[in-house]
Coordinates of C-alpha atoms in Angstrom, one line a residue:
Chain A
M1456 CA 11.8 39.5 7.4
P1457 CA 15.6 39.1 7.5
E1458 CA 15.4 39.5 11.3
P1459 CA 14.5 35.9 12.3
A1460 CA 17.2 34.6 10.0
D1461 CA 19.8 36.8 11.7
A1462 CA 18.6 35.6 15.1
A1463 CA 18.9 32.0 14.0
S1464 CA 22.4 32.4 12.6
A1465 CA 23.5 34.3 15.7
G1466 CA 22.0 31.7 18.0
S1467 CA 23.5 28.6 16.5
P1468 CA 27.1 29.1 17.5
A1469 CA 26.0 30.0 21.0
R1470 CA 24.0 26.8 21.1
R1471 CA 27.0 24.8 20.0
A1472 CA 29.1 26.3 22.7
A1473 CA 26.6 25.7 25.5
P1474 CA 27.5 23.0 28.0
R1475 CA 26.1 19.5 27.5
I1476 CA 23.9 19.9 30.6
V1477 CA 21.6 22.2 28.7
G1478 CA 21.2 19.6 26.0
Q1479 CA 20.4 17.0 28.6
V1480 CA 17.9 19.2 30.3
A1481 CA 16.3 20.0 27.0
G1482 CA 16.0 16.3 26.3
R1483 CA 14.4 15.6 29.6
L1484 CA 12.0 18.6 29.1
R1485 CA 11.0 17.2 25.7
F1486 CA 10.1 13.9 27.4
V1487 CA 8.1 15.7 30.1
A1488 CA 6.3 17.7 27.4
L1489 CA 5.6 14.5 25.5
F1490 CA 4.1 12.8 28.5
A1491 CA 2.1 15.9 29.4
V1492 CA 0.6 15.8 25.9
L1493 CA -0.1 12.1 26.2
A1494 CA -1.7 12.6 29.6
V1495 CA -4.1 15.3 28.3
L1496 CA -4.8 13.7 25.0
P1497 CA -7.6 11.3 25.9
Y1498 CA -9.7 14.1 27.4
L1499 CA -9.6 15.9 24.1
L1500 CA -10.9 12.9 22.1
S1501 CA -14.4 11.5 21.6
Y1502 CA -15.2 8.1 23.0
S1503 CA -14.6 6.2 19.8
Q1504 CA -11.3 8.1 19.3
Q1505 CA -10.3 7.1 22.8
E1506 CA -10.8 3.5 21.8
I1507 CA -8.6 4.0 18.8
A1508 CA -6.0 5.7 21.0
V1509 CA -5.8 2.5 23.1
L1510 CA -5.2 0.4 20.0
L1511 CA -2.6 2.8 18.8
V1512 CA -0.7 2.6 22.0
I1513 CA -0.7 -1.2 21.7
N1514 CA 0.4 -1.0 18.1
V1515 CA 3.3 1.2 19.0
L1516 CA 4.6 -1.6 21.2
L1517 CA 3.9 -4.1 18.4
V1518 CA 5.9 -2.2 15.8
S1519 CA 8.7 -1.3 18.1
S1520 CA 9.2 -4.9 19.1
Y1521 CA 9.2 -5.7 15.4
R1522 CA 12.0 -3.3 14.9
L1523 CA 14.2 -5.1 17.4
L1524 CA 13.9 -8.2 15.2
T1525 CA 14.7 -6.2 12.0
L1526 CA 17.9 -4.9 13.7
T1527 CA 19.5 -8.3 13.0
G1528 CA 18.5 -7.9 9.3
E1529 CA 15.7 -10.5 9.3
W1530 CA 12.2 -9.6 8.2
S1531 CA 9.6 -11.9 9.7
L1532 CA 6.1 -12.3 8.4
G1533 CA 5.0 -14.1 11.6
H1534 CA 5.2 -11.3 14.1
V1535 CA 1.5 -10.6 14.4
V1536 CA 0.9 -14.4 14.9
I1537 CA 3.4 -14.3 17.8
M1538 CA 1.3 -11.4 19.2
G1539 CA -1.7 -13.7 18.8
V1540 CA 0.1 -16.4 20.8
G1541 CA 0.4 -13.9 23.6
A1542 CA -3.3 -12.9 23.2
Y1543 CA -4.6 -16.5 23.0
A1544 CA -2.4 -17.7 25.9
S1545 CA -3.4 -14.9 28.2
A1546 CA -7.1 -15.2 27.3
L1547 CA -7.1 -19.0 27.8
L1548 CA -5.2 -18.8 31.1
A1549 CA -7.7 -16.3 32.5
K1550 CA -10.8 -18.0 31.1
R1551 CA -10.0 -21.6 31.7
L1552 CA -7.6 -21.6 34.6
G1553 CA -8.7 -18.5 36.4
V1554 CA -5.2 -17.0 36.4
P1555 CA -5.6 -13.3 37.5
V1556 CA -5.4 -11.0 34.5
P1557 CA -2.2 -9.0 34.8
L1558 CA -0.3 -12.2 35.6
S1559 CA -1.9 -14.0 32.7
M1560 CA -0.6 -11.4 30.3
L1561 CA 2.9 -11.9 31.6
I1562 CA 2.7 -15.7 31.3
G1563 CA 1.2 -15.2 27.8
A1564 CA 4.1 -13.0 26.8
C1565 CA 6.5 -15.7 28.1
M1566 CA 4.7 -18.3 26.0
A1567 CA 5.1 -16.1 23.0
A1568 CA 8.8 -15.8 23.7
G1569 CA 8.9 -19.6 24.2
T1570 CA 7.2 -20.2 20.9
A1571 CA 9.8 -18.0 19.3
A1572 CA 12.6 -19.8 21.0
I1573 CA 11.3 -23.2 19.6
L1574 CA 10.8 -21.7 16.2
S1575 CA 14.2 -20.2 16.0
F1576 CA 15.8 -23.7 15.6
P1577 CA 14.3 -24.3 12.2
L1578 CA 13.9 -20.6 11.2
F1579 CA 17.4 -19.4 11.7
R1580 CA 18.8 -22.0 9.4
M1581 CA 17.2 -19.7 6.8
K1582 CA 18.2 -16.2 5.8
G1583 CA 16.7 -13.3 3.9
F1584 CA 13.9 -14.3 1.6
Y1585 CA 13.9 -17.9 2.9
F1586 CA 13.5 -16.6 6.5
L1587 CA 10.6 -14.4 5.3
I1588 CA 8.8 -17.3 3.7
G1589 CA 9.7 -19.7 6.6
S1590 CA 8.3 -17.3 9.2
F1591 CA 5.2 -16.9 7.1
A1592 CA 4.7 -20.6 6.9
A1593 CA 5.3 -21.1 10.6
G1594 CA 2.8 -18.3 11.4
E1595 CA 0.2 -19.7 9.1
I1596 CA 0.5 -23.1 10.6
I1597 CA -0.1 -21.7 14.1
R1598 CA -3.1 -19.7 12.8
L1599 CA -4.6 -22.7 11.1
I1600 CA -4.2 -24.7 14.3
W1601 CA -6.3 -22.0 16.1
K1602 CA -8.8 -22.3 13.3
R1603 CA -9.0 -26.1 13.2
F1604 CA -9.0 -27.1 16.9
T1605 CA -12.2 -25.7 18.3
D1606 CA -11.7 -27.2 21.7
P1607 CA -9.3 -24.8 23.4
F1608 CA -9.0 -22.2 20.7
G1609 CA -12.6 -21.7 19.7
G1610 CA -12.2 -22.4 16.0
P1611 CA -12.8 -19.7 13.3
K1612 CA -14.9 -17.7 15.7
G1613 CA -12.1 -17.5 18.2
L1614 CA -12.5 -16.7 21.9
K1615 CA -15.1 -14.4 23.2
R1616 CA -15.9 -12.9 26.6
I1617 CA -12.3 -12.8 27.7
D1618 CA -11.9 -11.6 31.3
A1619 CA -11.2 -7.9 31.5
V1620 CA -8.5 -6.3 33.7
P1621 CA -10.1 -6.3 37.2
D1622 CA -11.2 -3.0 38.6
I1623 CA -9.1 -1.3 41.2
E1624 CA -11.2 -0.6 44.3
T1625 CA -9.7 1.0 47.3
G1626 CA -11.3 3.4 49.8
F1627 CA -10.8 6.6 47.9
L1628 CA -9.8 5.4 44.5
S1629 CA -11.8 3.3 42.0
I1630 CA -10.6 2.6 38.5
D1631 CA -12.8 0.8 36.0
F1632 CA -10.8 -0.6 33.1
Y1633 CA -13.9 -0.9 30.9
E1634 CA -13.5 2.8 30.4
P1635 CA -11.2 3.4 27.4
V1636 CA -9.6 6.4 29.2
N1637 CA -8.5 4.2 32.1
Y1638 CA -7.3 1.4 29.9
Y1639 CA -5.4 4.0 27.8
F1640 CA -3.4 5.0 30.8
L1641 CA -2.8 1.3 31.8
A1642 CA -1.6 0.5 28.3
L1643 CA 0.4 3.7 28.1
A1644 CA 2.2 2.8 31.4
V1645 CA 2.9 -0.8 30.2
V1646 CA 4.0 0.3 26.8
S1647 CA 6.3 3.1 28.2
V1648 CA 8.1 0.7 30.4
S1649 CA 8.4 -1.8 27.6
L1650 CA 9.7 0.8 25.2
F1651 CA 12.3 1.9 27.8
V1652 CA 13.5 -1.7 28.1
L1653 CA 13.6 -2.1 24.3
Y1654 CA 15.6 1.1 24.0
R1655 CA 18.1 0.1 26.7
I1656 CA 18.6 -3.3 25.0
E1657 CA 19.3 -1.6 21.7
R1658 CA 21.8 0.8 23.3
S1659 CA 23.5 -2.0 25.2
R1660 CA 26.3 -4.3 24.0
I1661 CA 23.7 -6.8 22.9
G1662 CA 22.0 -4.2 20.7
L1663 CA 25.3 -3.2 19.1
T1664 CA 26.0 -6.9 18.4
F1665 CA 22.6 -7.1 16.6
H1666 CA 23.7 -4.2 14.4
A1667 CA 27.0 -5.9 13.7
I1668 CA 25.2 -9.1 12.7
H1669 CA 23.0 -7.1 10.3
W1670 CA 25.8 -5.3 8.5
Q1671 CA 28.7 -7.7 8.8
D1672 CA 27.6 -11.1 9.8
R1673 CA 30.7 -13.0 8.6
L1674 CA 33.0 -10.5 10.3
A1675 CA 31.0 -10.6 13.5
E1676 CA 31.3 -14.4 13.4
S1677 CA 35.0 -14.2 12.9
V1678 CA 35.5 -12.2 16.1
G1679 CA 33.6 -14.8 18.0
V1680 CA 30.0 -13.7 18.0
D1681 CA 27.6 -16.6 17.9
T1682 CA 25.2 -15.1 15.4
F1683 CA 22.7 -17.9 15.8
R1684 CA 22.4 -17.2 19.5
Y1685 CA 22.1 -13.5 19.0
R1686 CA 19.5 -13.8 16.3
T1687 CA 17.5 -16.1 18.6
L1688 CA 17.9 -13.6 21.4
A1689 CA 16.5 -10.8 19.3
F1690 CA 13.6 -13.0 18.1
V1691 CA 12.8 -14.1 21.7
I1692 CA 12.9 -10.6 23.1
A1693 CA 10.9 -9.1 20.2
S1694 CA 8.3 -11.9 20.6
F1695 CA 8.0 -11.4 24.4
F1696 CA 7.0 -7.7 23.8
A1697 CA 4.7 -8.7 20.9
G1698 CA 3.1 -11.1 23.4
I1699 CA 2.6 -8.3 25.9
A1700 CA 0.9 -6.3 23.1
G1701 CA -1.3 -9.3 22.4
G1702 CA -2.3 -9.6 26.1
L1703 CA -3.1 -5.9 26.2
Y1704 CA -5.2 -6.3 23.1
A1705 CA -7.1 -9.5 24.2
H1706 CA -8.2 -8.1 27.6
Y1707 CA -9.2 -4.8 26.1
V1708 CA -11.2 -6.0 23.1
G1709 CA -12.5 -9.1 24.9
A1710 CA -12.4 -11.3 21.8
V1711 CA -9.7 -12.8 19.6
N1712 CA -10.0 -14.8 16.4
P1713 CA -7.6 -16.3 13.9
T1714 CA -8.4 -13.6 11.2
R1715 CA -7.4 -10.8 13.6
F1716 CA -3.8 -12.1 13.4
G1717 CA -3.7 -12.8 9.7
V1718 CA -1.4 -11.7 7.0
D1719 CA -3.3 -8.5 6.4
Q1720 CA -2.5 -7.3 9.8
M1721 CA 1.1 -8.2 9.3
V1722 CA 1.1 -6.1 6.2
Y1723 CA 0.0 -3.1 8.2
V1724 CA 2.9 -3.7 10.6
L1725 CA 5.3 -3.8 7.7
V1726 CA 3.8 -0.6 6.3
W1727 CA 4.1 1.2 9.6
A1728 CA 7.7 0.1 10.0
I1729 CA 8.8 0.8 6.5
V1730 CA 7.0 4.1 6.1
G1731 CA 8.4 5.3 9.4
G1732 CA 11.8 4.0 8.7
T1733 CA 13.6 1.3 10.7
A1734 CA 17.0 3.0 11.0
T1735 CA 16.1 4.7 14.3
F1736 CA 14.2 3.8 17.4
H1737 CA 11.5 6.4 16.8
G1738 CA 11.0 5.7 13.1
P1739 CA 8.4 2.9 13.3
I1740 CA 6.6 4.7 16.1
L1741 CA 6.4 7.8 13.9
G1742 CA 5.1 5.5 11.1
V1743 CA 2.3 4.0 13.1
V1744 CA 1.2 7.3 14.7
V1745 CA 1.2 9.2 11.4
L1746 CA -0.6 6.5 9.4
T1747 CA -3.1 5.9 12.2
V1748 CA -3.9 9.6 12.3
I1749 CA -4.2 9.7 8.6
N1750 CA -6.3 6.6 8.6
E1751 CA -8.7 7.5 11.4
I1752 CA -9.1 11.2 10.9
V1753 CA -8.6 11.9 7.2
L1754 CA -9.9 8.7 5.6
R1755 CA -12.7 8.0 8.1
G1756 CA -13.6 11.7 7.9
L1757 CA -13.8 11.6 4.1
G1758 CA -15.9 8.4 4.2
L1759 CA -13.2 6.4 2.3
D1760 CA -13.4 3.4 4.5
T1761 CA -13.5 0.9 1.7
A1762 CA -10.6 2.5 -0.1
R1763 CA -8.4 2.4 2.9
P1764 CA -6.2 -0.6 1.9
L1765 CA -5.7 1.0 -1.5
I1766 CA -4.4 4.2 0.0
Y1767 CA -2.2 2.1 2.4
G1768 CA -0.9 0.2 -0.6
A1769 CA -0.1 3.4 -2.5
I1770 CA 1.7 4.9 0.5
L1771 CA 3.7 1.7 0.8
I1772 CA 4.8 1.7 -2.8
L1773 CA 5.6 5.4 -2.9
S1774 CA 7.6 5.3 0.3
V1775 CA 9.6 2.3 -0.9
L1776 CA 10.3 4.1 -4.2
Y1777 CA 10.9 7.7 -3.0
L1778 CA 11.5 7.6 0.7
P1779 CA 13.4 4.4 1.3
D1780 CA 14.7 5.6 4.7
G1781 CA 11.2 6.4 5.9
L1782 CA 9.5 9.4 7.4
E1783 CA 12.3 9.7 10.0
S1784 CA 14.6 10.8 7.2
L1785 CA 12.4 13.7 6.3
G1786 CA 13.6 15.9 9.2
P1787 CA 17.4 15.6 8.4
R1788 CA 16.6 16.0 4.7
L1789 CA 14.6 19.1 5.3
R1790 CA 17.3 20.5 7.4
A1791 CA 20.0 19.8 4.8
W1792 CA 17.7 21.4 2.2
L1793 CA 17.3 24.5 4.3
R1794 CA 21.0 24.8 4.9
R1795 CA 21.6 24.7 1.2
R1796 CA 19.0 27.3 0.7
R1797 CA 20.5 29.5 3.3
R1798 CA 23.9 29.5 1.6
E1799 CA 22.2 31.1 -1.5
P1800 CA 21.9 34.9 -1.7
A1801 CA 20.5 36.3 1.5
A1802 CA 17.6 38.1 -0.1
A1803 CA 16.1 34.8 -1.4
A1804 CA 17.0 32.5 1.5
G1805 CA 16.6 34.7 4.5
G1806 CA 12.9 34.9 4.5
E1807 CA 12.1 31.3 3.8
G1808 CA 14.8 29.9 6.1
G1809 CA 13.5 32.1 8.9
E1810 CA 9.9 31.1 8.4
A1811 CA 10.6 27.4 8.6
A1812 CA 12.8 27.8 11.7
Chain B
M932 CA -11.0 -47.6 -5.1
D933 CA -13.4 -45.5 -7.0
L934 CA -12.9 -42.7 -4.6
L935 CA -9.1 -43.0 -5.0
W936 CA -9.3 -42.8 -8.7
Q937 CA -11.8 -39.9 -8.6
T938 CA -9.5 -38.0 -6.2
A939 CA -6.6 -38.6 -8.6
I940 CA -8.6 -37.1 -11.4
N941 CA -9.5 -34.1 -9.2
A942 CA -5.8 -33.7 -8.3
M943 CA -4.9 -33.6 -12.0
Y944 CA -7.2 -30.6 -12.4
A945 CA -5.7 -28.9 -9.4
A946 CA -2.2 -29.5 -10.6
S947 CA -2.9 -28.0 -14.0
Y948 CA -3.9 -24.5 -12.8
M949 CA -1.4 -24.5 -9.9
A950 CA 1.4 -25.2 -12.4
L951 CA 0.4 -22.2 -14.5
I952 CA 0.4 -19.9 -11.4
A953 CA 3.7 -21.3 -10.0
V954 CA 5.5 -21.2 -13.4
G955 CA 4.5 -17.6 -13.8
L956 CA 5.9 -16.7 -10.4
V957 CA 9.2 -18.6 -11.1
M958 CA 9.6 -16.7 -14.5
I959 CA 9.3 -13.4 -12.7
F960 CA 11.7 -14.4 -10.0
G961 CA 14.1 -16.0 -12.5
V962 CA 14.7 -12.8 -14.5
M963 CA 14.1 -10.1 -12.0
G964 CA 15.1 -11.8 -8.7
V965 CA 12.0 -10.4 -7.0
I966 CA 9.2 -12.4 -5.4
N967 CA 5.9 -11.1 -6.6
F968 CA 3.6 -11.1 -3.6
A969 CA 0.8 -9.8 -5.7
H970 CA 0.8 -12.9 -7.9
G971 CA -2.4 -14.2 -6.2
E972 CA -4.1 -11.0 -7.0
L973 CA -3.1 -11.3 -10.7
Y974 CA -4.9 -14.6 -10.6
M975 CA -7.9 -12.8 -9.1
V976 CA -7.8 -10.1 -11.7
G977 CA -7.9 -12.7 -14.4
A978 CA -10.9 -14.4 -12.8
Y979 CA -12.7 -11.0 -12.6
C980 CA -12.0 -10.4 -16.3
V981 CA -14.2 -13.5 -17.0
V982 CA -16.8 -12.4 -14.4
F983 CA -17.1 -9.0 -16.1
L984 CA -16.8 -10.0 -19.8
Y985 CA -18.4 -13.4 -19.8
A986 CA -20.9 -13.4 -16.9
Q987 CA -22.0 -9.7 -17.1
E988 CA -21.4 -8.6 -20.6
K989 CA -22.1 -12.0 -22.3
F990 CA -19.0 -12.1 -24.5
P991 CA -18.0 -15.7 -25.5
F992 CA -16.0 -17.5 -22.8
L993 CA -12.9 -18.1 -24.9
L994 CA -12.7 -14.5 -25.9
S995 CA -13.0 -13.5 -22.2
V996 CA -10.2 -15.8 -21.3
A997 CA -8.0 -14.4 -24.0
A998 CA -8.9 -10.9 -22.8
G999 CA -8.0 -11.8 -19.3
L1000 CA -4.6 -13.2 -20.4
I1001 CA -3.7 -10.1 -22.2
F1002 CA -5.1 -7.6 -19.6
V1003 CA -3.3 -9.3 -16.7
G1004 CA -0.1 -9.4 -18.8
I1005 CA -0.5 -5.6 -19.3
V1006 CA -1.0 -5.2 -15.5
G1007 CA 2.3 -7.1 -15.2
L1008 CA 4.0 -4.7 -17.6
L1009 CA 2.7 -1.8 -15.5
M1010 CA 4.2 -3.4 -12.3
E1011 CA 7.5 -3.9 -14.0
R1012 CA 7.8 -0.4 -15.2
T1013 CA 6.6 1.4 -12.1
M1014 CA 8.0 -0.8 -9.3
F1015 CA 10.4 -3.6 -10.2
R1016 CA 12.5 -1.7 -12.7
P1017 CA 13.3 1.2 -10.3
L1018 CA 13.8 -1.3 -7.4
R1019 CA 16.0 -3.7 -9.4
K1020 CA 18.9 -3.2 -7.0
N1021 CA 16.6 -3.8 -4.0
P1022 CA 14.8 -7.2 -4.2
L1023 CA 13.3 -6.8 -0.7
G1024 CA 12.0 -3.4 -1.7
G1025 CA 10.4 -5.0 -4.8
L1026 CA 8.7 -7.6 -2.7
I1027 CA 7.4 -5.0 -0.3
A1028 CA 6.2 -2.8 -3.1
S1029 CA 4.3 -5.8 -4.6
I1030 CA 2.5 -6.2 -1.2
G1031 CA 1.4 -2.6 -1.7
F1032 CA 0.2 -3.4 -5.2
L1033 CA -1.7 -6.4 -3.8
L1034 CA -3.7 -4.1 -1.6
I1035 CA -4.4 -1.8 -4.5
L1036 CA -5.7 -4.6 -6.7
Q1037 CA -7.8 -6.1 -3.9
T1038 CA -9.4 -2.8 -3.1
L1039 CA -10.1 -2.1 -6.8
A1040 CA -11.9 -5.4 -7.0
V1041 CA -13.9 -4.7 -3.9
L1042 CA -14.9 -1.2 -5.3
G1043 CA -15.7 -2.6 -8.7
F1044 CA -17.5 -5.8 -7.9
G1045 CA -18.3 -5.8 -4.1
R1046 CA -17.0 -8.1 -1.4
R1047 CA -19.3 -11.0 -2.2
M1048 CA -18.3 -13.9 -4.3
G1049 CA -18.9 -13.5 -8.0
H1050 CA -20.9 -16.2 -9.8
V1051 CA -19.9 -17.4 -13.3
P1052 CA -22.3 -19.8 -15.0
P1053 CA -20.5 -22.8 -16.4
P1054 CA -19.9 -22.4 -20.2
T1055 CA -20.4 -26.2 -20.7
Q1056 CA -22.5 -28.6 -18.8
G1057 CA -21.2 -31.9 -20.1
K1058 CA -19.0 -34.5 -18.4
I1059 CA -17.1 -37.6 -19.4
E1060 CA -16.5 -40.8 -17.5
I1061 CA -12.9 -42.2 -17.3
F1062 CA -13.0 -45.7 -15.8
G1063 CA -15.8 -44.7 -13.5
A1064 CA -14.4 -41.3 -12.5
I1065 CA -16.3 -38.2 -13.5
L1066 CA -14.5 -35.3 -15.2
T1067 CA -16.6 -32.2 -16.2
Y1068 CA -15.7 -30.7 -19.6
Q1069 CA -14.9 -27.5 -17.8
R1070 CA -12.2 -29.1 -15.7
L1071 CA -11.0 -31.1 -18.7
F1072 CA -10.7 -27.8 -20.6
V1073 CA -8.6 -26.3 -17.9
I1074 CA -6.3 -29.3 -17.9
V1075 CA -5.9 -29.3 -21.7
A1076 CA -5.4 -25.5 -21.8
A1077 CA -2.8 -25.7 -19.1
I1078 CA -0.8 -28.4 -20.9
L1079 CA -1.0 -26.5 -24.2
L1080 CA 0.1 -23.3 -22.6
L1081 CA 3.0 -24.8 -20.7
A1082 CA 4.1 -26.7 -23.9
A1083 CA 4.0 -23.5 -25.9
L1084 CA 6.0 -21.7 -23.2
W1085 CA 8.6 -24.5 -23.1
A1086 CA 9.0 -24.3 -26.9
F1087 CA 9.3 -20.5 -26.7
L1088 CA 12.0 -20.7 -24.1
K1089 CA 14.0 -23.4 -25.8
R1090 CA 13.6 -22.4 -29.4
S1091 CA 13.2 -18.7 -29.8
K1092 CA 15.8 -15.9 -29.5
F1093 CA 13.8 -14.3 -26.8
G1094 CA 13.8 -17.6 -24.9
W1095 CA 17.6 -17.7 -25.1
A1096 CA 17.8 -14.1 -23.8
L1097 CA 15.4 -14.9 -21.0
R1098 CA 17.4 -17.9 -19.8
A1099 CA 20.6 -16.0 -20.2
C1100 CA 19.3 -13.2 -17.9
A1101 CA 18.1 -15.8 -15.4
Q1102 CA 21.5 -17.3 -15.2
D1103 CA 23.7 -14.2 -15.1
A1104 CA 22.1 -10.8 -15.7
E1105 CA 25.4 -9.0 -16.0
A1106 CA 27.0 -11.4 -18.5
A1107 CA 23.8 -11.3 -20.5
S1108 CA 23.8 -7.6 -20.8
L1109 CA 27.5 -7.7 -21.8
Q1110 CA 26.4 -9.8 -24.7
G1111 CA 24.0 -7.1 -25.8
I1112 CA 20.8 -8.5 -24.3
S1113 CA 18.6 -5.7 -23.2
M1114 CA 17.8 -6.3 -19.5
N1115 CA 14.7 -4.1 -19.7
Q1116 CA 13.3 -5.8 -22.8
T1117 CA 13.8 -9.2 -21.2
A1118 CA 12.3 -8.2 -17.9
R1119 CA 9.3 -6.9 -19.8
I1120 CA 8.8 -10.2 -21.6
A1121 CA 9.2 -12.2 -18.5
M1122 CA 6.9 -10.0 -16.5
F1123 CA 4.2 -10.1 -19.2
I1124 CA 4.4 -13.9 -19.5
G1125 CA 4.5 -14.5 -15.8
A1126 CA 1.6 -12.2 -15.1
A1127 CA -0.4 -13.5 -18.0
L1128 CA 0.0 -17.1 -16.9
A1129 CA -1.5 -16.2 -13.5
G1130 CA -4.2 -14.2 -15.2
V1131 CA -5.1 -17.0 -17.6
A1132 CA -5.3 -19.5 -14.7
G1133 CA -7.7 -17.2 -12.9
A1134 CA -9.8 -16.8 -16.1
L1135 CA -9.9 -20.5 -16.9
T1136 CA -10.9 -21.5 -13.4
A1137 CA -13.4 -18.6 -12.7
P1138 CA -16.5 -20.7 -13.5
L1139 CA -15.3 -23.4 -11.0
V1140 CA -14.2 -21.4 -8.0
S1141 CA -16.6 -18.4 -7.5
P1142 CA -14.0 -15.6 -7.4
S1143 CA -13.9 -13.2 -4.5
P1144 CA -11.6 -10.2 -4.1
Y1145 CA -9.7 -12.1 -1.4
I1146 CA -9.1 -15.3 -3.3
G1147 CA -5.5 -14.3 -4.0
H1148 CA -4.4 -15.1 -0.4
S1149 CA -4.9 -18.9 -0.7
I1150 CA -3.4 -18.8 -4.2
I1151 CA -0.2 -17.1 -3.2
V1152 CA 0.2 -19.5 -0.3
T1153 CA -0.2 -22.4 -2.7
A1154 CA 2.2 -20.8 -5.2
F1155 CA 4.8 -20.2 -2.5
I1156 CA 4.6 -23.8 -1.3
I1157 CA 5.1 -25.0 -4.9
I1158 CA 8.0 -22.9 -5.8
I1159 CA 9.8 -23.6 -2.5
V1160 CA 9.3 -27.3 -2.8
G1161 CA 10.3 -27.2 -6.5
G1162 CA 13.2 -25.0 -5.9
I1163 CA 13.0 -21.3 -6.6
G1164 CA 14.1 -20.5 -10.1
S1165 CA 13.5 -24.0 -11.6
L1166 CA 10.6 -24.1 -14.1
E1167 CA 10.6 -27.9 -14.4
G1168 CA 10.7 -28.1 -10.6
A1169 CA 7.7 -25.8 -10.3
V1170 CA 5.7 -28.1 -12.6
I1171 CA 6.7 -31.3 -10.8
A1172 CA 6.1 -29.7 -7.4
A1173 CA 2.7 -28.5 -8.6
V1174 CA 1.7 -32.0 -9.5
L1175 CA 3.1 -33.4 -6.2
Y1176 CA 1.4 -30.7 -4.1
A1177 CA -1.9 -31.0 -5.9
F1178 CA -2.0 -34.7 -5.2
V1179 CA -1.1 -34.3 -1.5
H1180 CA -3.5 -31.5 -1.0
T1181 CA -6.4 -33.1 -2.8
F1182 CA -6.0 -36.4 -1.1
V1183 CA -5.7 -34.9 2.4
T1184 CA -8.7 -32.7 1.7
T1185 CA -10.8 -35.7 0.6
F1186 CA -9.8 -38.0 3.4
F1187 CA -9.4 -35.4 6.3
D1188 CA -10.4 -31.8 5.6
G1189 CA -9.3 -28.6 3.9
V1190 CA -7.7 -26.9 6.9
I1191 CA -5.6 -30.0 7.7
A1192 CA -4.6 -30.1 4.0
N1193 CA -3.4 -26.5 4.2
I1194 CA -1.4 -27.3 7.4
V1195 CA 0.2 -30.4 5.7
G1196 CA 1.1 -28.2 2.7
L1197 CA 2.7 -25.5 4.8
A1198 CA 4.5 -28.1 6.9
L1199 CA 5.8 -29.7 3.7
M1200 CA 7.2 -26.3 2.6
F1201 CA 8.6 -25.7 6.1
A1202 CA 10.4 -29.1 6.1
V1203 CA 11.9 -28.4 2.6
L1204 CA 13.1 -25.0 3.8
V1205 CA 14.8 -26.5 6.8
V1206 CA 16.3 -29.6 5.1
R1207 CA 17.0 -28.5 1.6
P1208 CA 16.4 -24.8 1.0
T1209 CA 17.3 -25.0 -2.7
G1210 CA 14.1 -27.2 -3.2
L1211 CA 13.8 -30.8 -4.2
F1212 CA 14.6 -30.2 -7.8
G1213 CA 16.5 -26.9 -7.9
A1214 CA 20.2 -27.6 -8.0
R1215 CA 21.1 -24.0 -8.9
E1216 CA 21.3 -21.4 -6.3
R1217 CA 20.9 -17.9 -7.5
A1218 CA 23.6 -15.6 -6.3

């Protein structure tokens, strides 16, 4: 039993001394491994699970775009409605005006971003709780407009028979996007590119300014940062990607309605982000993946479909109370705990530390 | 003209229960600084108390209402102890935890009573005519009960020692605790009263609204509009805004339709947020 512990303690100084290249290669390898898993994954799932996987990929983009907005310290309750703007716009463009589908998604996303840009004028006069309620009101107004005006928006029943993504037919290759597997790969590609862009934005000078606005908005202002413009920028970018998620959703499911973009859905986004933790880029993604897996495999398997919101609610309360930094903080916490254990007498700590490593 | 007068009478009924709900929400915010998103669900729980005790178990209506008031107050105490007290330093955390609590209450109602709307037979059938407008006894009863409850609350806040403590905590929690006022004790009282007001509103209106587990959503939207328009933290503002909003909403519903009325209400709140975030009547800004 003490052997693995010894190996670990002998290995760590060597790892520390290793050139950075090794770390970079290891990082790349991790990505390659991740994509390999993601590529194989749909073939291991049943048909209905494949459909869930498509929605999960779309939700990853939704919650990641939401995190960009929270970087500036503002919590919106209108993000799912903004996603709906992208979905409705793309669906209407394809249905009414015959715009080809991938292009309609892009225009839809731009319209979501445009909506955000217009809304930012009234909304960013508010802060904190007022912003929360203001974004809620703005979202509800948009949603009620969809509900009330049947002519373009289809009223409470929404839009149905939305054009699908057209099949790709070449001589040797034909891809039918009605198949969940194929749509999964399409969504995965779009979402991967979007996540890469979101990640680069966060690491750029702009992203650092978002952080600065969150933690020290007066100080940021005093060194010449126009906080209003940066808040708007974060809101517009986040809304653009939420709009992309909306377009992916609309042309996959083929139907949208006002209830689909209601507060309940927004609550789920909040739960994913908070349970995962919003301090890091991967936190919210972790949240949505873990909770979806729990939801679809554990709860559905146990036949607890009706009780689902209850368990979500309990998870939300418990994580706010006991895990305020989210699931992402579990790893570092566990590592710190193990380190403390390792310092204790070798007999007790050796075995357990080795096992976990 | 008759329609106008009848609509005004209807608006008075709407104002009475909306005021109860909004005042409860303001009480909770005033003392604890947290926005209780589950407030609409407390209303729903109050309504289901009447569904269960009065419609199913055939207890007298008044007793069922009283039971609803006390039961929902106790639910409020539970919320205070388990969520709002540990999260006192973190108002956003409290708000988010209350969203979690909302989901729990909603699901419990679905599990206990099903998704469909509950039906509560009206306890009284009669109605009176006031200058040509019709007011059922049931609605009249809600109006009278709301006025009595709000008057009692007003007297309690202005005259009793607890009321002094409550108002002191709402003004400056730290200074209040330096004077020997127990923050926990005050928060408990505020939470009990705030929740009980929402519960009693639900219990009183249960025969008139056909309660469903999802009724809380429209209630919380209404309550938000009222407290924003009235100014968060102002009890008088909440009552005045409730009357104002009830009239606007009822008149727009009567002369256009319900969805337009909701849009107008939300737009009203949005306009107040933009132009005067402290609300029309709230001069004080909580630090």
